[in-house]
Short mmCIF file of C-alpha atoms and ligand atoms in Angstrom, two decimals:
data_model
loop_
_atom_site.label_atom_id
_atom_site.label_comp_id
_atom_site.label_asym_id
_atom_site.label_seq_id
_atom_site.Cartn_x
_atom_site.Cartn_y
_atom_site.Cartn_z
CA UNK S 1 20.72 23.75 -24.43
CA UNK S 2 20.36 25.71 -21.08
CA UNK S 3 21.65 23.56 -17.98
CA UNK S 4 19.68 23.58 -14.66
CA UNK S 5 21.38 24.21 -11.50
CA UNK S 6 22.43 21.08 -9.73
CA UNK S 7 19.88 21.64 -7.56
CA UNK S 8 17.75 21.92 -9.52
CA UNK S 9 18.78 19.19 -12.32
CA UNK S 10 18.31 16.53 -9.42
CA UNK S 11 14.76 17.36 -8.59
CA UNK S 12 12.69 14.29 -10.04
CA UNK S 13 10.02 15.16 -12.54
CA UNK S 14 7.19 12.91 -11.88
CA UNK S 15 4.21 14.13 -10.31
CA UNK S 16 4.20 11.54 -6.63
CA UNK S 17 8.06 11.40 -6.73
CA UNK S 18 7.88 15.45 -6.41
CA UNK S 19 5.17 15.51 -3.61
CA UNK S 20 7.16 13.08 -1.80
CA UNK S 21 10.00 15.67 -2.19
CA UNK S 22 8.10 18.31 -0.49
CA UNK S 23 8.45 20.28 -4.17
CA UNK S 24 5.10 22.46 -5.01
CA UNK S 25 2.23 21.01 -7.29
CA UNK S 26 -0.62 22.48 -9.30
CA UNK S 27 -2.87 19.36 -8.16
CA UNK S 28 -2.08 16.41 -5.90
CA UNK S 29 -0.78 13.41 -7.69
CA UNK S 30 -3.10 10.70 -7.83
CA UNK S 31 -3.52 7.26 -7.46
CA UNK S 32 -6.04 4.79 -5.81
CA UNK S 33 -5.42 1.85 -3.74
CA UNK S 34 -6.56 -2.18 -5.32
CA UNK S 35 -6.80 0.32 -8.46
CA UNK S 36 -6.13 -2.62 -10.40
CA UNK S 37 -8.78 -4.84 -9.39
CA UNK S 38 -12.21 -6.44 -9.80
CA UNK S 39 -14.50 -3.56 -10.58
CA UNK S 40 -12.37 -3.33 -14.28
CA UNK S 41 -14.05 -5.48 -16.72
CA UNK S 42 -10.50 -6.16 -18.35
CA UNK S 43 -9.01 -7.70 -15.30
CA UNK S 44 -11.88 -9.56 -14.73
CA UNK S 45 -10.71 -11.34 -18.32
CA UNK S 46 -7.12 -11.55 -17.64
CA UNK S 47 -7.75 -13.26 -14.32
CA UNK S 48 -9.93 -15.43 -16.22
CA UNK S 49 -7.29 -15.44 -18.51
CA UNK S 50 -4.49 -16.44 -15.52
CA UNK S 51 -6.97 -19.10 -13.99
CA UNK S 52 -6.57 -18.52 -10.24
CA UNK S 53 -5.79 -14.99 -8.34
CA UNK S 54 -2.69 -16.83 -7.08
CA UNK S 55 -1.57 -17.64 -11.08
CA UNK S 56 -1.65 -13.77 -12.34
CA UNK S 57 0.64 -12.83 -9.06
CA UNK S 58 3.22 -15.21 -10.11
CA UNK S 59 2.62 -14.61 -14.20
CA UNK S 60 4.81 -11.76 -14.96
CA UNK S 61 3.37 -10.73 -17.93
CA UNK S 62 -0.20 -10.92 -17.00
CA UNK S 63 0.91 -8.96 -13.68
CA UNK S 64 2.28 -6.23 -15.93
CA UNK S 65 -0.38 -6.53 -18.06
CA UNK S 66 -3.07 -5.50 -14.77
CA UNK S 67 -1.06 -3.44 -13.25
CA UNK S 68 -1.22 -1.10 -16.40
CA UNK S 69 -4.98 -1.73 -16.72
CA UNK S 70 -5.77 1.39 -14.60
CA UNK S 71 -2.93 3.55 -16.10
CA UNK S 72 -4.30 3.44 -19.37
CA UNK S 73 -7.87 4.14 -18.35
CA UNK S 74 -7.63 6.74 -16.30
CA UNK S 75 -4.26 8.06 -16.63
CA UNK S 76 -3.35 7.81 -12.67
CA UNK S 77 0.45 9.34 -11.45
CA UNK S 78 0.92 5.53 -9.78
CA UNK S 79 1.14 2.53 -11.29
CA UNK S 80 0.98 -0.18 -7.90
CA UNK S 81 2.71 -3.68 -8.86
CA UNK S 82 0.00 -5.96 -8.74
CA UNK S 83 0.97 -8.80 -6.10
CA UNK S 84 -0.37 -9.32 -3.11
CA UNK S 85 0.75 -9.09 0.58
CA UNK S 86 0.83 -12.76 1.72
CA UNK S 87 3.26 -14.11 -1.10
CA UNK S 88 5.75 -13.41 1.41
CA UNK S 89 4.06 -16.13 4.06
CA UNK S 90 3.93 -18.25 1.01
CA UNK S 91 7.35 -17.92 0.20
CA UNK S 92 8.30 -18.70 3.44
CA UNK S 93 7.10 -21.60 3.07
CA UNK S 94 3.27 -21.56 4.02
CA UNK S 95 0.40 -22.98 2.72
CA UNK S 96 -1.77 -20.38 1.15
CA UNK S 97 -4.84 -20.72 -0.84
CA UNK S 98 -7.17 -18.28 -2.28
CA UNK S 99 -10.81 -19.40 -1.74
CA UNK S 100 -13.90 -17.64 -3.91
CA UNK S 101 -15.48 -15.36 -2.08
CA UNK S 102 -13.87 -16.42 1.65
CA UNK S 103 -10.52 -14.37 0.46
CA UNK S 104 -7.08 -16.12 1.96
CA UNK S 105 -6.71 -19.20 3.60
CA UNK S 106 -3.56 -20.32 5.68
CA UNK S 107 -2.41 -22.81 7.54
CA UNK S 108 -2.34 -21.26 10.43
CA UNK S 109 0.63 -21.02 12.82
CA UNK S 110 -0.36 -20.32 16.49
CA UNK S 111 2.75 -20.92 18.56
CA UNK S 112 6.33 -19.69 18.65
CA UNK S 113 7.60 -24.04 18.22
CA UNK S 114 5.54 -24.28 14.65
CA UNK S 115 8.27 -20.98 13.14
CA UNK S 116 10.79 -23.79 12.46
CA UNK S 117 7.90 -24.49 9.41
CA UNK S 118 8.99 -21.36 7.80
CA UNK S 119 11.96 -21.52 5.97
CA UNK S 120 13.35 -17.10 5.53
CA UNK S 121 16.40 -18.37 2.61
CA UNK S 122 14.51 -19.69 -0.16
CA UNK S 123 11.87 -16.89 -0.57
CA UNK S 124 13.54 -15.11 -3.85
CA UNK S 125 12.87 -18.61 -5.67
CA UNK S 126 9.38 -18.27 -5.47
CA UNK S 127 9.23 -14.05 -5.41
CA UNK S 128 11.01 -14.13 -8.93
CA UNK S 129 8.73 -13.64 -11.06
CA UNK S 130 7.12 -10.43 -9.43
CA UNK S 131 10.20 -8.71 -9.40
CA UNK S 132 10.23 -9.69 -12.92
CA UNK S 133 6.84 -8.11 -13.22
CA UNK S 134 7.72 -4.94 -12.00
CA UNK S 135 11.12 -4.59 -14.51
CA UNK S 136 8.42 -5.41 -17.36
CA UNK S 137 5.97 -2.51 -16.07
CA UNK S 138 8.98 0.14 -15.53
CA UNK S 139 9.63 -0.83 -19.25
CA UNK S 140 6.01 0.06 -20.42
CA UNK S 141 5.22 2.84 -18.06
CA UNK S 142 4.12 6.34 -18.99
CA UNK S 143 6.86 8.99 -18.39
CA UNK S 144 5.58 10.93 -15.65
CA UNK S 145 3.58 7.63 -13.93
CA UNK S 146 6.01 6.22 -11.28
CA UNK S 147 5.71 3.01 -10.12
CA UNK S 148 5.27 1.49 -6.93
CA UNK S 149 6.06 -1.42 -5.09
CA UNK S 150 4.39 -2.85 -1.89
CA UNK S 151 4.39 -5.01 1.10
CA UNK S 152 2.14 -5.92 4.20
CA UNK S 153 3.93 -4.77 7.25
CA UNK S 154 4.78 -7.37 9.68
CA UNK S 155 1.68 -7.26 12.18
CA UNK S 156 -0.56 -7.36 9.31
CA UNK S 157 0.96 -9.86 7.52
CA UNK S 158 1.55 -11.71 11.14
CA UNK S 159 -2.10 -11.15 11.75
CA UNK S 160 -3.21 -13.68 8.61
CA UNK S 161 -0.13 -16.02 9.14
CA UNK S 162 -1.70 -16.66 12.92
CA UNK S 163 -5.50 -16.51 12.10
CA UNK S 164 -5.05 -18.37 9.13
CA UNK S 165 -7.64 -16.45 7.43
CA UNK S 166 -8.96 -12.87 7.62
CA UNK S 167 -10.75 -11.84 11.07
CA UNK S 168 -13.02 -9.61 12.43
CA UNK S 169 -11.72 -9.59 15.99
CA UNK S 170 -8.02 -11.14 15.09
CA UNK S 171 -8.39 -13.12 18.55
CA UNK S 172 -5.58 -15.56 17.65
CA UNK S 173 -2.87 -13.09 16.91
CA UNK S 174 -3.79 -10.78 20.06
CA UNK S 175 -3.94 -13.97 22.48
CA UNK S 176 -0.60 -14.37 20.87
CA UNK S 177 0.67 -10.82 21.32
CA UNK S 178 -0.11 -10.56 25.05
CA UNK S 179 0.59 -14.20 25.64
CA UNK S 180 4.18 -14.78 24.73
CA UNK S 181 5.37 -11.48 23.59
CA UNK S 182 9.05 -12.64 22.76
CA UNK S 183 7.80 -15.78 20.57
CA UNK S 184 5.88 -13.48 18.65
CA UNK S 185 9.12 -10.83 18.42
CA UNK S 186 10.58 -13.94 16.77
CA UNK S 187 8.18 -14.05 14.13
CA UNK S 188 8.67 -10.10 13.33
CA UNK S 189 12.20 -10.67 13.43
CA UNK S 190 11.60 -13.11 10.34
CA UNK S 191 8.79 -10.28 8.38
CA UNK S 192 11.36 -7.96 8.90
CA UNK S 193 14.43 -9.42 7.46
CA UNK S 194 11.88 -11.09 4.85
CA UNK S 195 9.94 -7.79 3.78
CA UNK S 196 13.58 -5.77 3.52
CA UNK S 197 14.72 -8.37 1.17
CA UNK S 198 11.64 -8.38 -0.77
CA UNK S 199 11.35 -4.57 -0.83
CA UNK S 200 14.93 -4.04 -1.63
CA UNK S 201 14.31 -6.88 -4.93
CA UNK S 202 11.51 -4.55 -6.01
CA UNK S 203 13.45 -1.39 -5.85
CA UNK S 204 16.60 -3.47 -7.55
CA UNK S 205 14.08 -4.40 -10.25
CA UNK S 206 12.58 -0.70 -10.82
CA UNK S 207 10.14 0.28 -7.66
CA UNK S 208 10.44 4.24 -7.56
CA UNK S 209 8.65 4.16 -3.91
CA UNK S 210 7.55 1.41 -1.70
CA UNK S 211 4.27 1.24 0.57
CA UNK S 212 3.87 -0.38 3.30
CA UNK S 213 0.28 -1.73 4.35
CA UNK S 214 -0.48 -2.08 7.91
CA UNK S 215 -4.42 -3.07 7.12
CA UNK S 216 -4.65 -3.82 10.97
CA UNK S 217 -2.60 -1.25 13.02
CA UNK S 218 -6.08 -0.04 14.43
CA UNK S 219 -6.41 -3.14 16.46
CA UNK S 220 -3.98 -2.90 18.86
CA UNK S 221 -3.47 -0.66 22.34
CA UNK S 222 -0.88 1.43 22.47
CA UNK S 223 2.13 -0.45 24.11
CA UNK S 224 1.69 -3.35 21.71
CA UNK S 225 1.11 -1.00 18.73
CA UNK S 226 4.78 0.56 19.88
CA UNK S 227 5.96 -3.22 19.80
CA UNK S 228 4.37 -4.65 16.60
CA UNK S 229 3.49 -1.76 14.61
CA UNK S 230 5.96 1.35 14.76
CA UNK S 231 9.29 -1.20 15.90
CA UNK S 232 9.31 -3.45 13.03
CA UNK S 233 8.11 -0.67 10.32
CA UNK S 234 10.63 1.83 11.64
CA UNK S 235 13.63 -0.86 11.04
CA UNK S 236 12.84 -2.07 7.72
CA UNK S 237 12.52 1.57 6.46
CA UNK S 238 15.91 2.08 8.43
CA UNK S 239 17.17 -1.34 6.68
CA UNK S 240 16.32 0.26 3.33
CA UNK S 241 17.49 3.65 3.08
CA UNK S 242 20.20 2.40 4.12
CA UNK S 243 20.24 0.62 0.53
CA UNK S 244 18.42 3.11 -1.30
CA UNK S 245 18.37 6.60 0.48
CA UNK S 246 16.25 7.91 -2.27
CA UNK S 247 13.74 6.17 -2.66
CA UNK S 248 10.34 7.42 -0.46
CA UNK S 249 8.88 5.12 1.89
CA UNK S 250 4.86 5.60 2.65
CA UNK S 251 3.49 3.91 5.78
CA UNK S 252 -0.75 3.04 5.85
CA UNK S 253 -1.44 2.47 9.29
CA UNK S 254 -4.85 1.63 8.84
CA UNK S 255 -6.71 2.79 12.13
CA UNK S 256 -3.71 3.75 14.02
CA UNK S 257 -6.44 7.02 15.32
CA UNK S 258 -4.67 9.21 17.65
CA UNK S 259 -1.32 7.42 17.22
CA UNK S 260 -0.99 8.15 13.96
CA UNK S 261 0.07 11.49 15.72
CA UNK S 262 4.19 10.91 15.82
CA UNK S 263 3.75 8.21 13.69
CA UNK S 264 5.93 9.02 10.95
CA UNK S 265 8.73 10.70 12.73
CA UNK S 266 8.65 7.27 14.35
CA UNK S 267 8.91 5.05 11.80
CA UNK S 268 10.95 6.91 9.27
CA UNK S 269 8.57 7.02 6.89
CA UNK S 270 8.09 9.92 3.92
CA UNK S 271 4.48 9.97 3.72
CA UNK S 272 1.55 8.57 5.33
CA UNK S 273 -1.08 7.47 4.72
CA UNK S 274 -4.41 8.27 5.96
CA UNK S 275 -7.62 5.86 6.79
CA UNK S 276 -11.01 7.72 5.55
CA UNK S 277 -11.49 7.92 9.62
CA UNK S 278 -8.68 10.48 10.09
CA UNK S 279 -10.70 14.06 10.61
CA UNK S 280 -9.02 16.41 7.82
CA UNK S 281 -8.52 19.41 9.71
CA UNK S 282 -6.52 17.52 12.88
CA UNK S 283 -4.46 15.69 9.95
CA UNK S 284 -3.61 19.30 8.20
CA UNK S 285 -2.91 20.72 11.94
CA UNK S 286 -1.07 17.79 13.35
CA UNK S 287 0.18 15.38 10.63
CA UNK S 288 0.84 17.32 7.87
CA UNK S 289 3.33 19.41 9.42
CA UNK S 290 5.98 18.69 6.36
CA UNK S 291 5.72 15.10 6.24
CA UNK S 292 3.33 14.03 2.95
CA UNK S 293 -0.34 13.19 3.73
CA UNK S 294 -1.86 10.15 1.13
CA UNK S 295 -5.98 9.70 0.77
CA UNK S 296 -8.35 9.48 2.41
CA UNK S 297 -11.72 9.53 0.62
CA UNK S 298 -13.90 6.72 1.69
CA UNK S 299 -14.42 3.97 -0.94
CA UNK S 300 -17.94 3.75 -0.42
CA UNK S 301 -18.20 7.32 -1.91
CA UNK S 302 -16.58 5.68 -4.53
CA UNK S 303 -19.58 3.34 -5.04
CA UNK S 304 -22.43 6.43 -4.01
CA UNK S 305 -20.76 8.99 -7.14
CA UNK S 306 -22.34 12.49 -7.73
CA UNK S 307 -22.72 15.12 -5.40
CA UNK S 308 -21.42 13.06 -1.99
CA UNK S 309 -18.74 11.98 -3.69
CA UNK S 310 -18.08 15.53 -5.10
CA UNK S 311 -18.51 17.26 -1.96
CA UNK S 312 -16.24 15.35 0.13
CA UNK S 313 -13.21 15.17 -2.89
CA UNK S 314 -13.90 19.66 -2.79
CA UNK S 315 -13.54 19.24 1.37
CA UNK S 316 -10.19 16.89 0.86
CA UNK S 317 -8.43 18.84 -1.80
CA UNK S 318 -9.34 22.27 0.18
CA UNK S 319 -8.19 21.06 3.32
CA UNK S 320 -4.53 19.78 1.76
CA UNK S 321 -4.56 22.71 -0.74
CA UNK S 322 -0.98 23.95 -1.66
CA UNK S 323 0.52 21.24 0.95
CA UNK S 324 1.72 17.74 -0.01
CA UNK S 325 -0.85 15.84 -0.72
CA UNK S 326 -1.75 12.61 -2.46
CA UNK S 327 -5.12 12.26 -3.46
CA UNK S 328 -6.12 8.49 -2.56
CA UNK S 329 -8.96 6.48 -0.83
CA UNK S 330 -9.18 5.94 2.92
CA UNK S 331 -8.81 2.18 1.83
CA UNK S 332 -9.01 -0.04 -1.00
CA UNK S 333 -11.62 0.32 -4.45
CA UNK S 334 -14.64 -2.41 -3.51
CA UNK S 335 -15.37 -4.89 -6.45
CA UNK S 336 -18.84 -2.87 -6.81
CA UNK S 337 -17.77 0.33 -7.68
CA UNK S 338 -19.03 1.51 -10.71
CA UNK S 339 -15.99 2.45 -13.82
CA UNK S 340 -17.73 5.81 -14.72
CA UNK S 341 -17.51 7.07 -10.74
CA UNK S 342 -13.79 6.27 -10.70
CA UNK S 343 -13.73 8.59 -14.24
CA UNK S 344 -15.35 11.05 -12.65
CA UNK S 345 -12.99 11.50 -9.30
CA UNK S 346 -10.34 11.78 -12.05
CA UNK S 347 -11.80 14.86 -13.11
CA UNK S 348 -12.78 15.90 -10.24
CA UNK S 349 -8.95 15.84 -9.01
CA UNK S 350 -7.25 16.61 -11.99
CA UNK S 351 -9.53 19.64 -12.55
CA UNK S 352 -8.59 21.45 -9.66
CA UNK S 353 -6.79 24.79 -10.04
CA UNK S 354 -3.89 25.81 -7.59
CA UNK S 355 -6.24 27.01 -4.30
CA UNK S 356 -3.93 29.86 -2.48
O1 LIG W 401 -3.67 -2.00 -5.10
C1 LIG W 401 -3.48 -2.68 -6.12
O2 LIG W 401 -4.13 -2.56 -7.15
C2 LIG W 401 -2.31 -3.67 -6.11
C3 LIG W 401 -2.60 -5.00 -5.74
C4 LIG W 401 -2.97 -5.39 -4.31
C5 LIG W 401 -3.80 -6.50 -4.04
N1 LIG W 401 -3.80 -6.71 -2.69
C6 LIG W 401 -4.49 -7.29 -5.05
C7 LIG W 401 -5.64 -8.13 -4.64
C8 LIG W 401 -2.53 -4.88 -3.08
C9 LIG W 401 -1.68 -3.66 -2.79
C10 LIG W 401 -3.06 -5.74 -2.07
C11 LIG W 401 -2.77 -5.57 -0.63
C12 LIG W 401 -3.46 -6.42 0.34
N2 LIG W 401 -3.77 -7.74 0.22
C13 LIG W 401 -3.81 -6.00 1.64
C14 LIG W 401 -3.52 -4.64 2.23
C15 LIG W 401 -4.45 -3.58 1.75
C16 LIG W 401 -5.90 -3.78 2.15
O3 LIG W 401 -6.71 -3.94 1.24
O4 LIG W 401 -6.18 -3.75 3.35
C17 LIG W 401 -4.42 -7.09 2.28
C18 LIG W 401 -4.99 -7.10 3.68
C19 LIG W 401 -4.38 -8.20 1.38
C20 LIG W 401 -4.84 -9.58 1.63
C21 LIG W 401 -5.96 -9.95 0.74
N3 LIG W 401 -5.85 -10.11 -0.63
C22 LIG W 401 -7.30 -10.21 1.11
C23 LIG W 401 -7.86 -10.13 2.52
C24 LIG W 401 -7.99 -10.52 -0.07
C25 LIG W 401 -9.43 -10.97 -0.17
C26 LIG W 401 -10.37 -9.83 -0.19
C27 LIG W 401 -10.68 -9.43 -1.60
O5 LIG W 401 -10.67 -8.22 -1.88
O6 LIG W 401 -10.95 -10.33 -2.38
C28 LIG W 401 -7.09 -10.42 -1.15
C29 LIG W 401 -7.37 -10.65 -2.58
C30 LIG W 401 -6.92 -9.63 -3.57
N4 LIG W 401 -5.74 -8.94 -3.54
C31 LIG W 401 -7.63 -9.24 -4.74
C32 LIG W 401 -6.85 -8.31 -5.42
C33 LIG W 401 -7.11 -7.65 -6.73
C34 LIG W 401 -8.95 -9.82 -5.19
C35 LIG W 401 -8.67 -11.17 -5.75
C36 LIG W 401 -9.48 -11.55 -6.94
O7 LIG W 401 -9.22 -11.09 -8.07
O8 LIG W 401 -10.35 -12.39 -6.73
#
């Protein structure tokens, strides 16, 4: 049997592990964010199945069992563990509740005295069984699918734990932010140590690459977007290569607009990803510049299909043509989207010859 150079023998296979290496590709890996979700008749029965949202995060076997949903229907290069980003508030210790169509509810914590209610030791007690989730998927995963594992990034995370639910003009955490700056460092302090921990479990379990979900970057201006956004991102990625050099790191600063420029040099991060706002041609020219681009199609084409969705996935994979790219939304599948759309971006993407 003919031996590959070193070199060469250590290059990964998989389709997103070799983007994130910078290695050449015939068509951009693929995979969509909340691709496991609502708008899939068969998770609508398994969470009917689980009982409550909150029950099929903690069931490991019905976990594995979504997460793989998606795989199997469309064949995507990423399998995303299927968890959620405020089990880590919960493990720490607060009260979190899923409500029908209201989304999360908290109880909220609005001052730097009520941290002593969160309690950073005991969270692998309750996180077990998703890392127990994600060794079940890497057992059941397609060859060249890699799998990967998530968490909110401390502002975002920080903005639900303060607000206590979701928020249109996240009042409560920005009163906070400009307020009493140092009581809300102490709260980072605790996402950060929390979310390495919990990251680093995932990878120990079988997490190829990690993302990290900053839903609400885009809210704040600059100087606290240095402080809340890029600080506490850049030093878990630094806190986990330093565990796992290997393993690719991609950062979704949702709205970040013109600071996403220096972003990822910043932060550390492999790859970023890019909200559906981000104008192609200024991410090619100013972004792209070697570091991995992910998305950025807007979900709402998503739910429109046929020739606007077609046009815009033809203007994305020209633009990002024979550089890394990841095809993925802007932001996450809606519950309306309609199954045969999401079959026909696959072919859409997976059709594409090698543009020079
Ligand atoms: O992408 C995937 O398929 C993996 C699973 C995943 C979920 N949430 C499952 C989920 C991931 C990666 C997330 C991340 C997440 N969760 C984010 C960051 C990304 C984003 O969408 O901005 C945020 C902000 C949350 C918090 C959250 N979870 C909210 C605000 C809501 C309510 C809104 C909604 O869509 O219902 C959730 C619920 C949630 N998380 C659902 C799913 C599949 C729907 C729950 C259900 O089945 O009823």
């Amino acid at each position: 049997m003919a031996r590959l150079p070193p070199a060469q023998a250590e290059q990964p296979t998989k389709p997103l592990l070799r983007t994130l290496a910078g290695l050449p590709s015939e068509r951009p890996p693929m995979w969509l964010m909340r691709q496991a979700g609502r708008y899939l008749p068969e998770y609508r029965a398994t969470r009917a199945q689980a009982g409550s949202f909150l029950d099929l995060c903690y069931n490991p076997a019905l976990a594995a069992e979504v997460t793989l949903q998606p795989i199997r229907r469309f064949g995507f290069d990423a399998a995303i563990l299927f968890a959620d980003i405020l089990l880590v508030p919960q493990a720490l210790g607060q009260g979190l509740a899923f409500k029908e169509n209201e989304g999360p509810v908290l109880d909220a914590i609005r001052t730097a005295g009520e941290l002593v209610r969160l309690d950073p030791k005991g969270i692998h007690k309750r996180l077990d069984p998703v890392y127990e989730a994600v060794s079940r998927i890497k057992g059941e995963l397609p060859p060249d699918c890699t799998l990967i594992g998530f968490a909110g990034a401390p502002w975002t995370v920080a903005t639900y734990m303060i607000e206590g639910r979701g928020s249109s003009d996240h009042a409560a955490a920005k009163t906070w932010a400009f307020g009493n700056p140092f009581g809300l460092d102490s709260l980072m302090n605790i996402l950060v140590e929390a979310t390495v921990d919990y990251l680093d479990r995932q990878i120990v379990a079988g997490a190829e690459v990690v993302q990290l979900f900053d839903t609400w970057a885009g809210v704040l201006p600059e100087a606290e977007f240095r402080r809340y956004c890029i600080d506490p991102v850049r030093r878990i990625i630094t806190a986990l290569k330093q565990k796992h050099p290997k393993v690719p790191v991609i950062a979704f600063p949702r709205g970040a607009g013109a600071l996403y420029d220096g972003y990822a040099a910043a932060t550390g991060a492999d790859a970023i990803g890019l909200d559906y706002t981000v104008p192609l041609n200024w991410a090619r020219d100013h972004l792209w510049n070697r570091t991995p681009v992910q998305g950025n199609l807007d979900p709402r084409l998503l739910v429109v299909g046929g020739q606007a969705m077609a046009e815009a996935v033809q203007r994305l994979l020209r633009t990002f043509s024979g550089r890394n790219h990841i095809f993925n939304l802007g932001h996450g599948i809606v519950p309306e989207t309609p199954v045969r759309h999401v079959e026909e971006l696959v072919r859409l993407v997976k059709g594409t010859e090698t543009a020079v």
